[in-house]
CSV table of C-alpha atoms in Angstrom, one decimal:
chain,number,residue,atom,x,y,z
T,1,MET,CA,0.2,4.7,-23.8
T,2,ARG,CA,3.8,5.9,-23.4
T,3,THR,CA,2.6,8.9,-21.4
T,4,PHE,CA,0.7,6.5,-19.1
T,5,PHE,CA,3.8,4.4,-18.4
T,6,ILE,CA,5.9,7.6,-17.8
T,7,LEU,CA,3.3,8.8,-15.2
T,8,LEU,CA,3.1,5.4,-13.6
T,9,THR,CA,6.9,5.1,-13.1
T,10,ARG,CA,6.9,8.7,-11.8
T,11,GLU,CA,4.3,7.7,-9.2
T,12,LEU,CA,6.1,4.5,-8.2
T,13,ARG,CA,9.4,6.4,-7.8
T,14,SER,CA,7.6,9.1,-5.7
T,15,PHE,CA,6.3,6.3,-3.4
T,16,PHE,CA,9.8,5.0,-2.7
T,17,TYR,CA,11.6,8.3,-2.6
T,18,SER,CA,9.4,9.5,0.2
T,19,PRO,CA,9.1,7.6,3.5
T,20,VAL,CA,5.4,6.8,2.8
T,21,ALA,CA,6.1,3.4,1.4
T,22,TYR,CA,8.4,2.4,4.1
T,23,VAL,CA,6.1,3.6,6.9
T,24,VAL,CA,3.2,1.7,5.3
T,25,ILE,CA,5.3,-1.5,5.0
T,26,ALA,CA,6.5,-1.1,8.6
T,27,LEU,CA,2.9,-0.7,9.9
T,28,VAL,CA,1.7,-3.7,8.0
T,29,MET,CA,4.5,-5.8,9.3
T,30,ILE,CA,4.0,-4.7,12.9
T,31,ILE,CA,0.2,-5.2,12.8
T,32,ASN,CA,0.6,-8.7,11.1
T,33,GLY,CA,3.2,-9.6,13.7
T,34,PHE,CA,0.6,-8.8,16.4
T,35,SER,CA,-2.0,-10.9,14.5
T,36,PHE,CA,0.4,-13.8,14.2
T,37,ARG,CA,1.4,-13.6,17.9
T,38,ALA,CA,-2.3,-13.5,19.0
T,39,ALA,CA,-3.0,-16.6,16.9
T,40,VAL,CA,-0.1,-18.4,18.4
T,41,ALA,CA,-1.2,-17.4,21.9
T,42,ILE,CA,-4.7,-18.9,21.2
T,43,LEU,CA,-3.2,-22.1,19.9
T,44,GLU,CA,-0.8,-22.4,22.9
T,45,ARG,CA,-3.8,-22.7,25.3
T,46,GLY,CA,-4.6,-26.1,23.9
T,47,PRO,CA,-6.3,-27.9,21.0
T,48,GLN,CA,-8.6,-25.5,18.9
T,49,GLN,CA,-11.0,-25.9,16.1
T,50,GLY,CA,-9.2,-23.7,13.6
T,51,SER,CA,-5.6,-23.7,12.3
T,52,LEU,CA,-2.9,-21.1,12.7
T,53,VAL,CA,-3.9,-19.7,9.3
T,54,SER,CA,-7.5,-19.2,10.1
T,55,TRP,CA,-6.8,-17.7,13.5
T,56,THR,CA,-4.2,-15.3,11.9
T,57,PHE,CA,-6.3,-14.1,9.1
T,58,HIS,CA,-9.6,-13.9,11.0
T,59,SER,CA,-8.3,-11.8,13.9
T,60,GLN,CA,-9.0,-8.2,14.5
T,61,TRP,CA,-5.3,-7.3,14.2
T,62,PHE,CA,-5.1,-8.5,10.6
T,63,TRP,CA,-8.0,-6.5,9.5
T,64,LEU,CA,-6.9,-3.4,11.4
T,65,SER,CA,-4.1,-2.9,9.0
T,66,TYR,CA,-6.5,-2.1,6.2
T,67,PHE,CA,-7.6,1.0,8.1
T,68,PHE,CA,-4.0,2.3,7.8
T,69,ILE,CA,-2.9,1.0,4.4
T,70,PHE,CA,-5.6,2.5,2.1
T,71,PRO,CA,-5.7,6.0,3.5
T,72,LEU,CA,-1.9,6.3,3.7
T,73,LEU,CA,-1.6,5.2,0.0
T,74,THR,CA,-4.5,7.1,-1.5
T,75,MET,CA,-4.6,10.4,0.4
T,76,ARG,CA,-1.1,11.1,-0.6
T,77,LEU,CA,-1.7,10.9,-4.3
T,78,PHE,CA,-3.2,14.2,-5.1
T,79,ALA,CA,-2.2,15.9,-1.8
T,80,GLU,CA,1.5,15.6,-2.8
T,81,GLU,CA,0.8,17.2,-6.2
T,82,ARG,CA,-0.9,20.2,-4.5
T,83,LYS,CA,1.8,20.5,-1.9
T,84,LEU,CA,4.6,20.6,-4.5
T,85,GLY,CA,2.6,22.9,-6.7
T,86,THR,CA,2.6,20.5,-9.7
T,87,PHE,CA,-1.1,20.0,-9.7
T,88,GLU,CA,-1.9,22.7,-12.2
T,89,THR,CA,1.1,21.9,-14.3
T,90,LEU,CA,0.1,18.2,-14.4
T,91,PHE,CA,-3.4,18.9,-15.6
T,92,THR,CA,-2.4,21.6,-18.1
T,93,ALA,CA,0.3,19.3,-19.6
T,94,PRO,CA,-0.6,17.4,-22.8
T,95,VAL,CA,-1.9,14.3,-20.8
T,96,ARG,CA,-5.4,13.1,-20.5
T,97,THR,CA,-7.1,13.0,-17.2
T,98,TRP,CA,-7.6,9.3,-17.3
T,99,GLN,CA,-3.9,8.8,-17.7
T,100,VAL,CA,-3.2,10.8,-14.6
T,101,VAL,CA,-5.9,9.1,-12.5
T,102,TRP,CA,-5.1,5.5,-13.7
T,103,SER,CA,-1.4,6.0,-13.2
T,104,LYS,CA,-1.9,7.1,-9.7
T,105,TYR,CA,-4.4,4.3,-9.0
T,106,LEU,CA,-2.2,1.6,-10.6
T,107,ALA,CA,0.9,2.8,-8.6
T,108,SER,CA,-1.1,2.4,-5.4
T,109,VAL,CA,-2.3,-1.1,-6.4
T,110,VAL,CA,1.3,-2.1,-7.4
T,111,LEU,CA,2.6,-0.9,-4.0
T,112,TYR,CA,-0.2,-2.7,-2.2
T,113,CYS,CA,0.6,-5.9,-4.1
T,114,LEU,CA,4.3,-5.6,-3.3
T,115,ILE,CA,3.5,-5.2,0.4
T,116,TRP,CA,1.7,-8.5,0.5
T,117,VAL,CA,4.0,-10.4,-1.9
T,118,GLN,CA,7.4,-9.8,-0.1
T,119,PRO,CA,7.2,-7.4,2.8
T,120,GLY,CA,10.6,-8.1,4.2
T,121,GLN,CA,12.3,-7.6,0.8
T,122,PHE,CA,11.9,-3.8,0.8
T,123,LEU,CA,13.7,-3.3,4.1
T,124,HIS,CA,17.0,-4.3,2.5
T,125,LEU,CA,16.9,-1.5,-0.2
């Protein structure tokens, strides 16, 4: 289990040492800004059936961010290993395959959750 946590912290660090995390956070904030602005524009026209929340989260702009988030987070996981030449070293080290795969997956999930919990917090790092 110790090896798994070491690999997990390595993956989380690699997200924030490279500009990937910051680009993804910026894209999400920009797209959600467009979604919110579109919802406000609809509600400025007059009384509507839905609320601001329903117009924001049911718009095309909001769901468009998922087309950018998932590929940017997941395609980088093993491509970075191959680019740096550590792919063979990682899989010949005394670690199990499930530890490598789950640490990369969990690092992506943690970053994704951090994006939605407090997106503005990361810009002050």
